[in-house]
Coordinates of C-alpha atoms and ligand atoms in Angstrom, one line a residue:
M1 CA 0.1 -0.2 -0.3
R2 CA 1.3 3.2 -0.7
W3 CA 1.3 5.1 2.6
M4 CA 3.2 2.2 3.9
S5 CA 6.1 3.9 2.8
N6 CA 5.5 7.1 4.7
M7 CA 5.8 4.8 7.6
A8 CA 8.5 4.9 10.5
E9 CA 11.1 2.1 10.9
I10 CA 10.2 0.0 13.9
L11 CA 12.9 0.3 16.5
D12 CA 12.6 -3.4 17.6
G13 CA 13.3 -3.3 21.3
K14 CA 13.0 -7.1 21.8
A15 CA 15.0 -8.1 18.7
L16 CA 17.5 -6.0 20.3
S17 CA 17.6 -7.2 23.9
A18 CA 18.0 -10.8 22.5
V19 CA 21.2 -9.4 20.7
V20 CA 22.1 -8.1 23.8
K21 CA 21.4 -10.6 25.7
D22 CA 23.6 -13.0 23.7
E23 CA 26.5 -10.6 23.6
V24 CA 26.1 -11.4 27.3
R25 CA 25.8 -15.1 27.1
S26 CA 28.7 -15.4 25.4
E27 CA 30.8 -13.1 27.8
V28 CA 29.2 -15.0 30.8
I29 CA 31.1 -17.8 29.5
E30 CA 34.2 -16.3 28.5
L31 CA 34.5 -15.1 32.4
E32 CA 33.8 -18.1 33.6
A33 CA 36.6 -19.7 31.8
K34 CA 38.7 -17.1 33.4
Y35 CA 38.0 -16.5 36.7
G36 CA 36.3 -19.8 37.2
R37 CA 33.0 -18.6 38.3
K38 CA 30.1 -16.7 36.7
P39 CA 29.0 -13.3 37.5
C40 CA 25.9 -13.6 39.9
L41 CA 22.7 -11.3 39.7
C42 CA 21.1 -11.0 43.2
V43 CA 17.4 -9.8 43.1
I44 CA 15.0 -8.7 46.3
I45 CA 11.5 -8.0 46.0
V46 CA 9.6 -7.3 49.0
G47 CA 5.7 -7.7 48.7
E48 CA 3.2 -8.9 46.1
N49 CA 2.7 -5.9 44.0
P50 CA 1.7 -7.4 40.5
A51 CA 4.1 -5.6 38.2
S52 CA 7.0 -6.0 40.4
Q53 CA 6.5 -9.5 39.9
V54 CA 6.5 -9.5 36.5
Y55 CA 9.3 -7.7 36.2
V56 CA 11.4 -9.6 38.5
R57 CA 10.2 -12.7 37.2
N58 CA 11.7 -11.3 33.6
K59 CA 14.8 -9.9 35.3
V60 CA 15.6 -13.7 36.7
K61 CA 14.8 -15.4 33.1
A62 CA 16.9 -13.1 31.7
A63 CA 19.7 -14.1 33.6
A64 CA 19.0 -17.6 33.0
Y65 CA 19.2 -17.5 29.3
T66 CA 22.4 -15.6 30.1
G67 CA 23.9 -18.5 31.8
M68 CA 25.1 -16.4 34.7
E69 CA 23.6 -17.0 38.3
S70 CA 21.0 -15.3 39.7
R71 CA 19.4 -15.3 43.1
L72 CA 15.3 -14.0 44.1
I73 CA 14.9 -12.9 47.6
E74 CA 11.3 -12.3 48.3
L75 CA 10.3 -11.0 51.4
P76 CA 7.1 -10.7 52.9
A77 CA 5.4 -6.8 52.0
D78 CA 5.4 -6.5 56.2
V79 CA 9.3 -7.2 56.4
S80 CA 10.9 -4.0 58.8
E81 CA 13.1 -1.7 57.1
A82 CA 16.2 -2.8 59.2
A83 CA 15.4 -6.4 58.3
L84 CA 16.0 -5.7 54.6
L85 CA 18.9 -3.3 55.1
E86 CA 20.7 -6.3 56.9
R87 CA 19.9 -8.6 53.9
I88 CA 21.3 -6.0 52.1
A89 CA 24.3 -5.9 54.0
E90 CA 24.9 -9.7 53.7
L91 CA 24.5 -9.3 50.0
N92 CA 27.4 -6.4 50.2
A93 CA 30.0 -8.7 52.2
D94 CA 29.1 -11.7 49.9
D95 CA 31.8 -12.2 47.5
A96 CA 30.2 -14.1 45.3
V97 CA 27.3 -11.8 44.7
D98 CA 28.2 -9.1 41.7
G99 CA 24.9 -7.3 41.5
I100 CA 22.1 -6.0 44.0
L101 CA 18.6 -4.9 42.6
V102 CA 16.0 -4.2 44.8
Q103 CA 12.8 -4.0 43.4
L104 CA 10.9 -0.6 43.4
P105 CA 8.4 0.5 44.5
L106 CA 8.6 -0.3 48.2
P107 CA 5.9 -0.5 50.5
K108 CA 5.1 2.9 52.1
H109 CA 6.7 1.7 55.7
I110 CA 10.4 1.6 54.0
D111 CA 12.2 4.9 53.3
E112 CA 13.1 3.8 49.5
E113 CA 16.1 6.2 49.5
K114 CA 17.7 4.7 52.9
V115 CA 17.8 1.1 50.9
I116 CA 19.1 2.5 47.8
Y117 CA 22.0 4.2 49.5
A118 CA 22.4 0.4 51.5
I119 CA 23.2 -1.1 48.0
A120 CA 27.2 -1.1 47.4
P121 CA 28.1 1.6 44.9
E122 CA 30.0 -1.6 43.3
K123 CA 27.4 -3.6 43.4
D124 CA 24.7 -1.0 42.4
V125 CA 23.1 -2.9 38.8
D126 CA 20.5 -0.2 38.9
G127 CA 23.2 2.6 39.2
F128 CA 20.4 4.5 41.4
H129 CA 23.8 5.3 43.8
P130 CA 24.4 8.4 44.8
S131 CA 28.3 7.8 44.0
N132 CA 26.9 6.4 40.4
V133 CA 24.5 9.3 40.2
S134 CA 27.2 11.9 40.7
G135 CA 29.5 9.5 38.5
L136 CA 27.5 10.0 35.4
W137 CA 27.2 13.8 36.1
L138 CA 30.7 14.3 36.5
G139 CA 31.5 12.3 33.3
K140 CA 33.2 9.4 35.4
D141 CA 33.2 5.8 34.0
C142 CA 30.6 4.9 36.3
I143 CA 27.1 2.4 36.2
V144 CA 24.6 3.5 34.4
P145 CA 21.0 3.4 34.9
C146 CA 19.5 0.3 32.9
T147 CA 16.6 2.7 31.1
P148 CA 18.8 5.1 30.2
A149 CA 21.3 2.8 28.6
G150 CA 18.6 1.1 26.7
V151 CA 17.3 4.2 24.9
M152 CA 20.9 4.9 24.0
R153 CA 21.4 1.4 22.6
L154 CA 18.4 1.7 20.8
L155 CA 19.6 5.1 19.3
D156 CA 22.4 3.5 18.0
S157 CA 21.0 0.7 16.1
T158 CA 19.6 3.6 13.9
E159 CA 23.2 4.6 13.0
T160 CA 22.0 7.6 13.3
E161 CA 24.7 10.4 14.4
I162 CA 23.5 12.4 17.4
C163 CA 26.2 14.5 17.9
G164 CA 24.5 18.1 16.9
K165 CA 21.1 17.1 17.0
T166 CA 18.6 18.4 18.9
A167 CA 16.8 16.3 21.1
V168 CA 13.6 16.7 23.6
V169 CA 13.5 14.5 26.7
V170 CA 10.0 14.6 27.9
G171 CA 10.2 14.1 31.4
R172 CA 12.7 14.6 34.5
S173 CA 12.5 11.8 36.7
N174 CA 16.3 10.8 38.4
I175 CA 15.4 7.2 37.2
V176 CA 14.8 7.6 33.7
G177 CA 14.2 11.7 32.2
K178 CA 17.8 13.1 33.8
P179 CA 19.7 10.5 33.1
V180 CA 18.7 10.2 29.0
A181 CA 19.1 13.4 29.2
K182 CA 22.9 13.2 30.4
L183 CA 23.8 10.6 27.9
L184 CA 22.6 12.6 25.0
L185 CA 24.3 15.6 26.0
D186 CA 27.8 13.3 26.8
R187 CA 26.8 12.2 22.7
N188 CA 26.7 15.8 22.0
A189 CA 23.1 16.6 21.4
T190 CA 21.5 19.6 22.2
V191 CA 19.4 18.8 24.7
V192 CA 15.9 20.2 25.8
I193 CA 13.8 18.9 29.1
A194 CA 10.4 19.0 29.3
H195 CA 8.1 18.4 31.8
S196 CA 4.6 19.0 33.8
R197 CA 5.3 23.1 34.1
T198 CA 6.6 23.8 30.5
A199 CA 4.5 25.9 28.5
D200 CA 3.4 24.9 24.9
L201 CA 4.7 21.7 24.8
A202 CA 4.0 20.6 21.3
S203 CA 6.0 23.9 20.2
V204 CA 9.5 22.3 21.9
T205 CA 8.9 18.3 20.7
R206 CA 8.5 19.9 17.8
Q207 CA 12.2 21.1 17.6
A208 CA 13.3 17.5 18.2
D209 CA 15.3 15.5 15.7
I210 CA 15.6 12.8 18.8
L211 CA 12.6 12.8 21.0
V212 CA 12.3 10.4 24.5
A213 CA 8.7 10.5 26.1
A214 CA 8.9 9.1 29.8
V215 CA 5.9 10.7 31.4
G216 CA 3.4 8.0 32.4
R217 CA 0.7 9.6 30.6
P218 CA -1.1 7.6 28.0
G219 CA -0.9 9.1 24.0
L220 CA 0.6 12.6 25.1
I221 CA 2.7 12.9 22.0
T222 CA 0.7 12.7 18.8
G223 CA 2.0 13.1 15.2
E224 CA 1.4 16.8 15.0
M225 CA 3.9 17.3 17.7
L226 CA 6.6 15.7 16.0
K227 CA 8.9 17.2 13.6
P228 CA 8.9 15.3 10.0
G229 CA 12.0 12.4 10.2
A230 CA 12.4 12.2 14.0
I231 CA 13.5 9.4 16.3
V232 CA 10.7 8.7 18.6
I233 CA 11.5 6.2 21.9
D234 CA 8.7 6.1 24.1
V235 CA 10.0 4.8 27.6
G236 CA 6.3 5.2 28.9
I237 CA 4.6 2.0 30.6
N238 CA 0.8 2.6 31.3
R239 CA -2.0 0.6 31.2
T240 CA -5.0 1.5 29.4
A241 CA -8.8 1.4 30.8
E242 CA -9.0 -2.0 28.8
G243 CA -5.8 -3.0 30.7
K244 CA -3.7 -3.3 27.5
L245 CA -0.1 -1.8 27.8
C246 CA 0.7 1.7 26.0
G247 CA 3.4 4.0 26.1
D248 CA 3.5 7.9 26.2
V249 CA 3.0 8.3 22.0
D250 CA 0.6 7.7 20.1
F251 CA 1.8 5.4 18.0
A252 CA -0.6 5.8 15.0
S253 CA -0.2 8.9 14.4
C254 CA 3.7 9.3 15.2
A255 CA 4.5 6.3 13.1
E256 CA 3.1 8.5 10.2
K257 CA 5.5 10.9 10.9
A258 CA 8.3 9.7 12.3
S259 CA 11.8 7.9 10.9
W260 CA 12.3 5.5 13.7
I261 CA 9.9 4.5 16.0
T262 CA 9.8 2.2 19.1
P263 CA 6.5 0.4 20.1
V264 CA 4.9 -0.7 23.3
P265 CA 5.3 -3.5 24.1
G266 CA 8.5 -4.5 22.5
G267 CA 10.9 -1.2 22.6
V268 CA 12.8 -0.2 25.3
G269 CA 10.9 -2.2 27.9
P270 CA 12.8 -5.6 27.0
M271 CA 16.4 -3.2 26.3
T272 CA 16.1 -2.2 30.3
I273 CA 16.1 -5.7 31.4
A274 CA 18.8 -6.7 28.8
M275 CA 21.0 -3.5 30.2
L276 CA 20.5 -5.3 33.6
M277 CA 22.5 -8.2 32.4
K278 CA 25.0 -5.8 30.7
N279 CA 25.6 -4.0 34.1
T280 CA 26.1 -6.9 36.0
I281 CA 28.8 -7.9 33.9
R282 CA 30.6 -4.7 34.5
C283 CA 30.0 -5.2 38.3
F284 CA 31.6 -8.6 37.8
K285 CA 34.4 -7.5 35.9
A286 CA 35.4 -4.6 38.0
R287 CA 35.0 -6.0 41.3
Q288 CA 37.5 -9.0 39.7
Ligands
NDP1 P1 8.0 9.6 37.3 O1 6.7 10.4 37.1 O2 8.2 10.3 38.2 O3 8.1 11.3 36.4 C1 7.2 11.8 35.3 C2 7.5 13.0 34.3 O4 6.9 13.2 33.6 C3 7.9 13.9 35.2 O5 9.1 14.8 35.1 C4 6.5 15.1 35.1 O6 7.0 16.3 35.4 C5 6.7 14.4 33.6 N1 5.1 15.0 33.0 C6 4.1 14.2 34.1 N2 3.2 14.9 33.1 C7 3.6 15.7 31.9 C8 2.9 16.4 30.8 N3 1.5 16.8 31.0 N4 3.6 16.9 29.9 C9 4.8 17.0 30.0 N5 5.6 16.5 31.3 C10 4.8 15.9 32.2 O7 7.7 9.1 36.1 P2 9.2 7.9 35.4 O8 10.3 8.9 34.9 O9 9.1 6.8 36.8 O10 8.7 6.9 34.5 C11 8.1 7.4 33.2 C12 7.5 6.2 32.5 O11 8.3 5.8 32.5 C13 6.1 5.8 33.3 O12 5.6 5.1 32.2 C14 6.8 4.5 33.6 O13 6.0 3.3 33.6 C15 7.8 4.1 32.7 N6 8.9 3.2 32.6 C16 9.6 2.4 31.8 C17 10.3 1.8 32.1 C18 11.1 1.0 30.9 O14 11.6 -0.1 31.2 N7 10.8 0.8 29.8 C19 11.7 2.1 33.4 C20 10.9 2.9 33.8 C21 10.1 3.6 33.7 P3 7.3 17.4 36.9 O15 9.0 17.0 37.1 O16 7.2 18.5 36.1 O17 6.1 16.7 37.6

Protein backbone atom coordinates (compact mmCIF):
# COMPACT_ATOMS: atom_id res chain seq x y z
CA MET A 1 0.00 0.00 0.00
CA ARG A 2 1.30 3.44 -0.90
CA TRP A 3 0.83 5.04 2.52
CA MET A 4 3.08 2.40 4.03
CA SER A 5 6.11 4.09 2.44
CA ASN A 6 5.65 7.09 4.77
CA MET A 7 5.58 4.97 7.88
CA ALA A 8 8.42 5.07 10.38
CA GLU A 9 10.72 2.11 10.75
CA ILE A 10 10.10 0.15 13.91
CA LEU A 11 12.89 0.21 16.47
CA ASP A 12 12.49 -3.35 17.64
CA GLY A 13 13.62 -3.47 21.27
CA LYS A 14 12.72 -7.11 21.61
CA ALA A 15 15.03 -8.14 18.76
CA LEU A 16 17.83 -5.83 19.92
CA SER A 17 17.54 -7.06 23.50
CA ALA A 18 18.07 -10.61 22.21
CA VAL A 19 21.30 -9.44 20.55
CA VAL A 20 22.46 -7.80 23.80
CA LYS A 21 21.59 -10.87 25.87
CA ASP A 22 23.53 -13.05 23.42
CA GLU A 23 26.54 -10.74 23.83
CA VAL A 24 26.23 -11.21 27.59
CA ARG A 25 25.85 -14.97 27.19
CA SER A 26 29.16 -15.19 25.32
CA GLU A 27 30.84 -12.98 27.90
CA VAL A 28 29.59 -15.14 30.75
CA ILE A 29 31.30 -18.16 29.16
CA GLU A 30 34.55 -16.22 28.74
CA LEU A 31 34.44 -14.81 32.26
CA GLU A 32 33.80 -18.20 33.82
CA ALA A 33 36.73 -19.66 31.89
CA LYS A 34 38.98 -16.81 33.01
CA TYR A 35 37.92 -16.37 36.64
CA GLY A 36 36.44 -19.75 37.56
CA ARG A 37 33.01 -18.45 38.45
CA LYS A 38 29.99 -16.87 36.79
CA PRO A 39 28.66 -13.37 37.45
CA CYS A 40 25.82 -13.43 39.99
CA LEU A 41 22.81 -11.11 40.11
CA CYS A 42 20.70 -10.94 43.24
CA VAL A 43 17.16 -9.54 42.98
CA ILE A 44 15.13 -8.64 46.05
CA ILE A 45 11.38 -8.19 45.91
CA VAL A 46 9.31 -7.00 48.85
CA GLY A 47 5.58 -7.77 48.89
CA GLU A 48 3.32 -8.89 46.08
CA ASN A 49 2.89 -5.93 43.73
CA PRO A 50 1.81 -7.73 40.51
CA ALA A 51 3.73 -5.40 38.15
CA SER A 52 6.90 -5.80 40.26
CA GLN A 53 6.46 -9.57 40.23
CA VAL A 54 6.36 -9.55 36.42
CA TYR A 55 9.46 -7.33 36.18
CA VAL A 56 11.38 -9.47 38.67
CA ARG A 57 10.39 -12.70 36.94
CA ASN A 58 11.60 -11.29 33.62
CA LYS A 59 14.90 -10.19 35.15
CA VAL A 60 15.57 -13.61 36.65
CA LYS A 61 14.53 -15.29 33.39
CA ALA A 62 16.93 -13.08 31.41
CA ALA A 63 19.75 -13.88 33.84
CA ALA A 64 19.09 -17.60 33.38
CA TYR A 65 19.16 -17.15 29.59
CA THR A 66 22.58 -15.49 29.71
CA GLY A 67 23.93 -18.33 31.84
CA MET A 68 24.83 -16.11 34.80
CA GLU A 69 23.90 -17.07 38.35
CA SER A 70 20.88 -15.38 39.85
CA ARG A 71 19.26 -15.35 43.25
CA LEU A 72 15.73 -14.22 43.97
CA ILE A 73 14.99 -13.10 47.51
CA GLU A 74 11.28 -12.70 48.20
CA LEU A 75 10.44 -10.82 51.39
CA PRO A 76 6.96 -10.33 52.86
CA ALA A 77 5.27 -6.92 52.47
CA ASP A 78 5.55 -6.34 56.23
CA VAL A 79 9.30 -6.99 56.44
CA SER A 80 10.91 -4.30 58.57
CA GLU A 81 13.20 -1.71 57.04
CA ALA A 82 15.96 -2.90 59.41
CA ALA A 83 15.60 -6.51 58.25
CA LEU A 84 15.79 -5.45 54.59
CA LEU A 85 18.87 -3.32 55.26
CA GLU A 86 20.46 -6.27 57.04
CA ARG A 87 19.87 -8.54 54.01
CA ILE A 88 21.47 -5.92 51.78
CA ALA A 89 24.47 -5.69 54.13
CA GLU A 90 24.89 -9.48 53.93
CA LEU A 91 24.81 -9.37 50.13
CA ASN A 92 27.25 -6.45 50.08
CA ALA A 93 29.66 -8.61 52.07
CA ASP A 94 29.06 -11.75 50.00
CA ASP A 95 31.93 -12.16 47.54
CA ALA A 96 29.88 -14.46 45.32
CA VAL A 97 27.34 -11.67 44.60
CA ASP A 98 28.19 -9.12 41.89
CA GLY A 99 24.94 -7.24 41.44
CA ILE A 100 22.16 -6.31 43.88
CA LEU A 101 18.80 -4.98 42.71
CA VAL A 102 15.94 -4.09 45.01
CA GLN A 103 12.74 -3.87 42.96
CA LEU A 104 10.95 -0.55 43.44
CA PRO A 105 8.49 0.66 44.59
CA LEU A 106 8.81 -0.52 48.19
CA PRO A 107 5.99 -0.59 50.75
CA LYS A 108 5.29 2.78 52.37
CA HIS A 109 6.94 1.93 55.71
CA ILE A 110 10.34 1.46 54.03
CA ASP A 111 12.44 4.49 53.08
CA GLU A 112 13.51 3.86 49.47
CA GLU A 113 16.34 6.35 49.70
CA LYS A 114 17.86 4.51 52.67
CA VAL A 115 17.67 1.25 50.74
CA ILE A 116 19.29 2.72 47.62
CA TYR A 117 22.07 4.25 49.72
CA ALA A 118 22.63 0.90 51.49
CA ILE A 119 23.58 -1.01 48.33
CA ALA A 120 27.35 -1.09 47.79
CA PRO A 121 27.98 1.26 44.80
CA GLU A 122 30.12 -1.39 43.08
CA LYS A 123 27.16 -3.83 43.18
CA ASP A 124 24.51 -1.22 42.31
CA VAL A 125 23.32 -2.69 38.97
CA ASP A 126 20.45 -0.18 38.77
CA GLY A 127 22.89 2.76 38.92
CA PHE A 128 20.71 4.58 41.47
CA HIS A 129 23.28 4.97 44.27
CA PRO A 130 24.37 8.61 44.67
CA SER A 131 27.97 7.68 43.98
CA ASN A 132 26.95 6.31 40.55
CA VAL A 133 24.57 9.22 39.94
CA SER A 134 27.31 11.74 40.70
CA GLY A 135 29.72 9.72 38.55
CA LEU A 136 27.34 10.05 35.61
CA TRP A 137 26.97 13.81 36.05
CA LEU A 138 30.70 14.33 36.52
CA GLY A 139 31.48 12.33 33.40
CA LYS A 140 33.18 9.43 35.23
CA ASP A 141 33.16 5.83 34.10
CA CYS A 142 30.31 4.52 36.27
CA ILE A 143 27.23 2.29 36.28
CA VAL A 144 24.54 3.87 34.10
CA PRO A 145 20.85 3.19 34.92
CA CYS A 146 19.42 0.42 32.73
CA THR A 147 16.52 2.22 31.00
CA PRO A 148 18.59 5.24 29.87
CA ALA A 149 21.37 2.88 28.72
CA GLY A 150 18.76 0.92 26.75
CA VAL A 151 17.47 4.12 25.13
CA MET A 152 20.99 4.96 23.94
CA ARG A 153 21.55 1.48 22.55
CA LEU A 154 18.26 1.73 20.65
CA LEU A 155 19.30 5.10 19.23
CA ASP A 156 22.70 3.73 18.22
CA SER A 157 21.03 0.84 16.40
CA THR A 158 19.54 3.38 13.95
CA GLU A 159 23.12 4.38 13.04
CA THR A 160 22.07 8.03 13.20
CA GLU A 161 24.67 10.61 14.22
CA ILE A 162 23.55 12.04 17.57
CA CYS A 163 26.18 14.82 17.67
CA GLY A 164 24.66 18.20 16.85
CA LYS A 165 21.06 16.97 16.86
CA THR A 166 18.35 18.52 18.98
CA ALA A 167 17.08 16.01 21.52
CA VAL A 168 13.98 16.67 23.60
CA VAL A 169 13.43 14.53 26.69
CA VAL A 170 9.91 14.77 28.09
CA GLY A 171 10.10 13.86 31.79
CA ARG A 172 12.73 14.69 34.41
CA SER A 173 12.71 11.79 36.84
CA ASN A 174 15.94 10.67 38.48
CA ILE A 175 15.64 7.18 37.00
CA VAL A 176 14.82 8.03 33.38
CA GLY A 177 14.47 11.65 32.21
CA LYS A 178 17.54 13.20 33.83
CA PRO A 179 20.02 10.38 33.09
CA VAL A 180 18.80 10.06 29.47
CA ALA A 181 19.30 13.82 29.04
CA LYS A 182 22.86 13.55 30.43
CA LEU A 183 23.73 10.62 28.15
CA LEU A 184 22.46 12.56 25.13
CA LEU A 185 24.47 15.59 26.25
CA ASP A 186 27.56 13.37 26.52
CA ARG A 187 27.01 12.47 22.87
CA ASN A 188 26.93 16.17 21.98
CA ALA A 189 23.22 16.49 21.31
CA THR A 190 21.61 19.83 22.14
CA VAL A 191 19.29 18.71 24.90
CA VAL A 192 16.02 20.18 26.09
CA ILE A 193 14.23 18.69 29.10
CA ALA A 194 10.46 19.22 29.17
CA HIS A 195 8.19 18.49 32.12
CA SER A 196 4.74 19.13 33.53
CA ARG A 197 5.35 22.88 33.80
CA THR A 198 6.64 23.28 30.26
CA ALA A 199 4.64 25.96 28.47
CA ASP A 200 3.46 24.84 25.03
CA LEU A 201 4.95 21.34 24.99
CA ALA A 202 4.15 20.88 21.28
CA SER A 203 6.30 23.84 20.24
CA VAL A 204 9.19 22.29 22.16
CA THR A 205 8.75 18.73 20.86
CA ARG A 206 8.51 20.02 17.28
CA GLN A 207 12.18 21.05 17.56
CA ALA A 208 13.25 17.49 18.30
CA ASP A 209 15.32 15.41 15.92
CA ILE A 210 15.29 12.88 18.75
CA LEU A 211 12.31 12.71 21.09
CA VAL A 212 12.36 10.63 24.27
CA ALA A 213 9.05 10.41 26.15
CA ALA A 214 9.30 9.27 29.78
CA VAL A 215 6.16 10.63 31.36
CA GLY A 216 3.56 8.02 32.26
CA ARG A 217 0.67 9.66 30.34
CA PRO A 218 -0.89 7.45 27.64
CA GLY A 219 -0.80 9.04 24.20
CA LEU A 220 0.59 12.40 25.39
CA ILE A 221 2.77 12.75 22.30
CA THR A 222 0.81 12.90 19.05
CA GLY A 223 1.98 13.08 15.44
CA GLU A 224 1.26 16.79 15.16
CA MET A 225 3.77 17.41 17.96
CA LEU A 226 6.64 15.91 15.92
CA LYS A 227 9.14 17.29 13.48
CA PRO A 228 8.93 15.16 10.30
CA GLY A 229 11.60 12.45 10.38
CA ALA A 230 12.15 12.56 14.15
CA ILE A 231 13.36 9.48 16.01
CA VAL A 232 10.82 8.70 18.71
CA ILE A 233 11.67 6.63 21.78
CA ASP A 234 8.70 5.82 24.00
CA VAL A 235 9.74 4.89 27.54
CA GLY A 236 6.22 5.06 28.98
CA ILE A 237 4.50 1.94 30.27
CA ASN A 238 0.83 2.60 30.93
CA ARG A 239 -2.31 0.53 31.05
CA THR A 240 -5.47 1.51 29.21
CA ALA A 241 -8.89 1.13 30.88
CA GLU A 242 -9.13 -2.22 29.05
CA GLY A 243 -5.87 -3.35 30.66
CA LYS A 244 -3.80 -3.07 27.46
CA LEU A 245 -0.19 -1.87 27.68
CA CYS A 246 0.56 1.42 25.94
CA GLY A 247 3.24 4.08 25.93
CA ASP A 248 3.30 7.86 26.19
CA VAL A 249 3.29 8.16 22.42
CA ASP A 250 0.25 7.85 20.19
CA PHE A 251 1.83 5.24 17.97
CA ALA A 252 -0.49 5.49 14.95
CA SER A 253 -0.19 9.24 14.39
CA CYS A 254 3.52 9.40 15.34
CA ALA A 255 4.49 6.49 13.06
CA GLU A 256 3.24 8.56 10.11
CA LYS A 257 5.62 11.41 10.95
CA ALA A 258 8.70 9.77 12.52
CA SER A 259 11.66 8.09 10.81
CA TRP A 260 12.04 5.55 13.63
CA ILE A 261 9.72 4.71 16.48
CA THR A 262 9.73 2.23 19.37
CA PRO A 263 6.59 0.19 20.02
CA VAL A 264 5.09 -0.47 23.46
CA PRO A 265 5.37 -3.25 24.39
CA GLY A 266 8.54 -4.47 22.66
CA GLY A 267 10.60 -1.27 22.69
CA VAL A 268 12.41 0.16 25.69
CA GLY A 269 11.05 -2.42 28.19
CA PRO A 270 13.08 -5.43 26.98
CA MET A 271 16.14 -3.22 26.53
CA THR A 272 16.00 -2.22 30.20
CA ILE A 273 16.33 -5.86 31.20
CA ALA A 274 19.08 -6.54 28.67
CA MET A 275 21.10 -3.58 29.97
CA LEU A 276 20.68 -4.91 33.51
CA MET A 277 22.51 -8.02 32.34
CA LYS A 278 25.26 -5.81 30.89
CA ASN A 279 25.52 -3.91 34.16
CA THR A 280 25.90 -7.16 36.09
CA ILE A 281 28.81 -8.15 33.83
CA ARG A 282 30.32 -4.74 34.35
CA CYS A 283 30.10 -5.08 38.14
CA PHE A 284 31.63 -8.56 37.98
CA LYS A 285 34.59 -7.31 35.94
CA ALA A 286 35.15 -4.27 38.15
CA ARG A 287 35.27 -6.52 41.23
CA GLN A 288 37.92 -8.91 39.85
P1 LIG B 1 7.85 9.93 37.02
O1 LIG B 1 6.40 9.96 37.37
O2 LIG B 1 8.88 9.86 38.06
O3 LIG B 1 8.16 11.22 36.11
C1 LIG B 1 7.30 11.65 35.11
C2 LIG B 1 7.80 12.91 34.49
O4 LIG B 1 6.87 13.33 33.50
C3 LIG B 1 7.93 14.08 35.49
O5 LIG B 1 9.16 14.73 35.29
C4 LIG B 1 6.74 14.98 35.14
O6 LIG B 1 7.00 16.35 35.30
C5 LIG B 1 6.57 14.70 33.67
N1 LIG B 1 5.21 14.97 33.25
C6 LIG B 1 4.05 14.57 33.82
N2 LIG B 1 2.99 15.02 33.13
C7 LIG B 1 3.47 15.71 32.09
C8 LIG B 1 2.88 16.41 31.03
N3 LIG B 1 1.56 16.48 30.89
N4 LIG B 1 3.67 17.02 30.14
C9 LIG B 1 5.02 16.97 30.26
N5 LIG B 1 5.65 16.31 31.25
C10 LIG B 1 4.88 15.69 32.15
O7 LIG B 1 7.98 8.73 35.98
P2 LIG B 1 9.24 7.83 35.54
O8 LIG B 1 10.28 8.67 34.90
O9 LIG B 1 9.60 6.91 36.61
O10 LIG B 1 8.54 6.94 34.40
C11 LIG B 1 7.98 7.53 33.26
C12 LIG B 1 7.27 6.46 32.44
O11 LIG B 1 8.23 5.49 32.03
C13 LIG B 1 6.22 5.66 33.22
O12 LIG B 1 5.18 5.29 32.33
C14 LIG B 1 6.96 4.42 33.67
O13 LIG B 1 6.10 3.32 33.87
C15 LIG B 1 7.86 4.20 32.48
N6 LIG B 1 9.09 3.47 32.78
C16 LIG B 1 9.44 2.51 31.89
C17 LIG B 1 10.59 1.80 32.06
C18 LIG B 1 10.95 0.79 31.03
O14 LIG B 1 11.74 -0.08 31.30
N7 LIG B 1 10.39 0.88 29.82
C19 LIG B 1 11.46 2.00 33.22
C20 LIG B 1 11.04 3.10 34.06
C21 LIG B 1 9.88 3.78 33.85
P3 LIG B 1 7.28 17.05 36.75
O15 LIG B 1 8.69 16.70 37.07
O16 LIG B 1 7.08 18.48 36.47
O17 LIG B 1 6.28 16.45 37.69
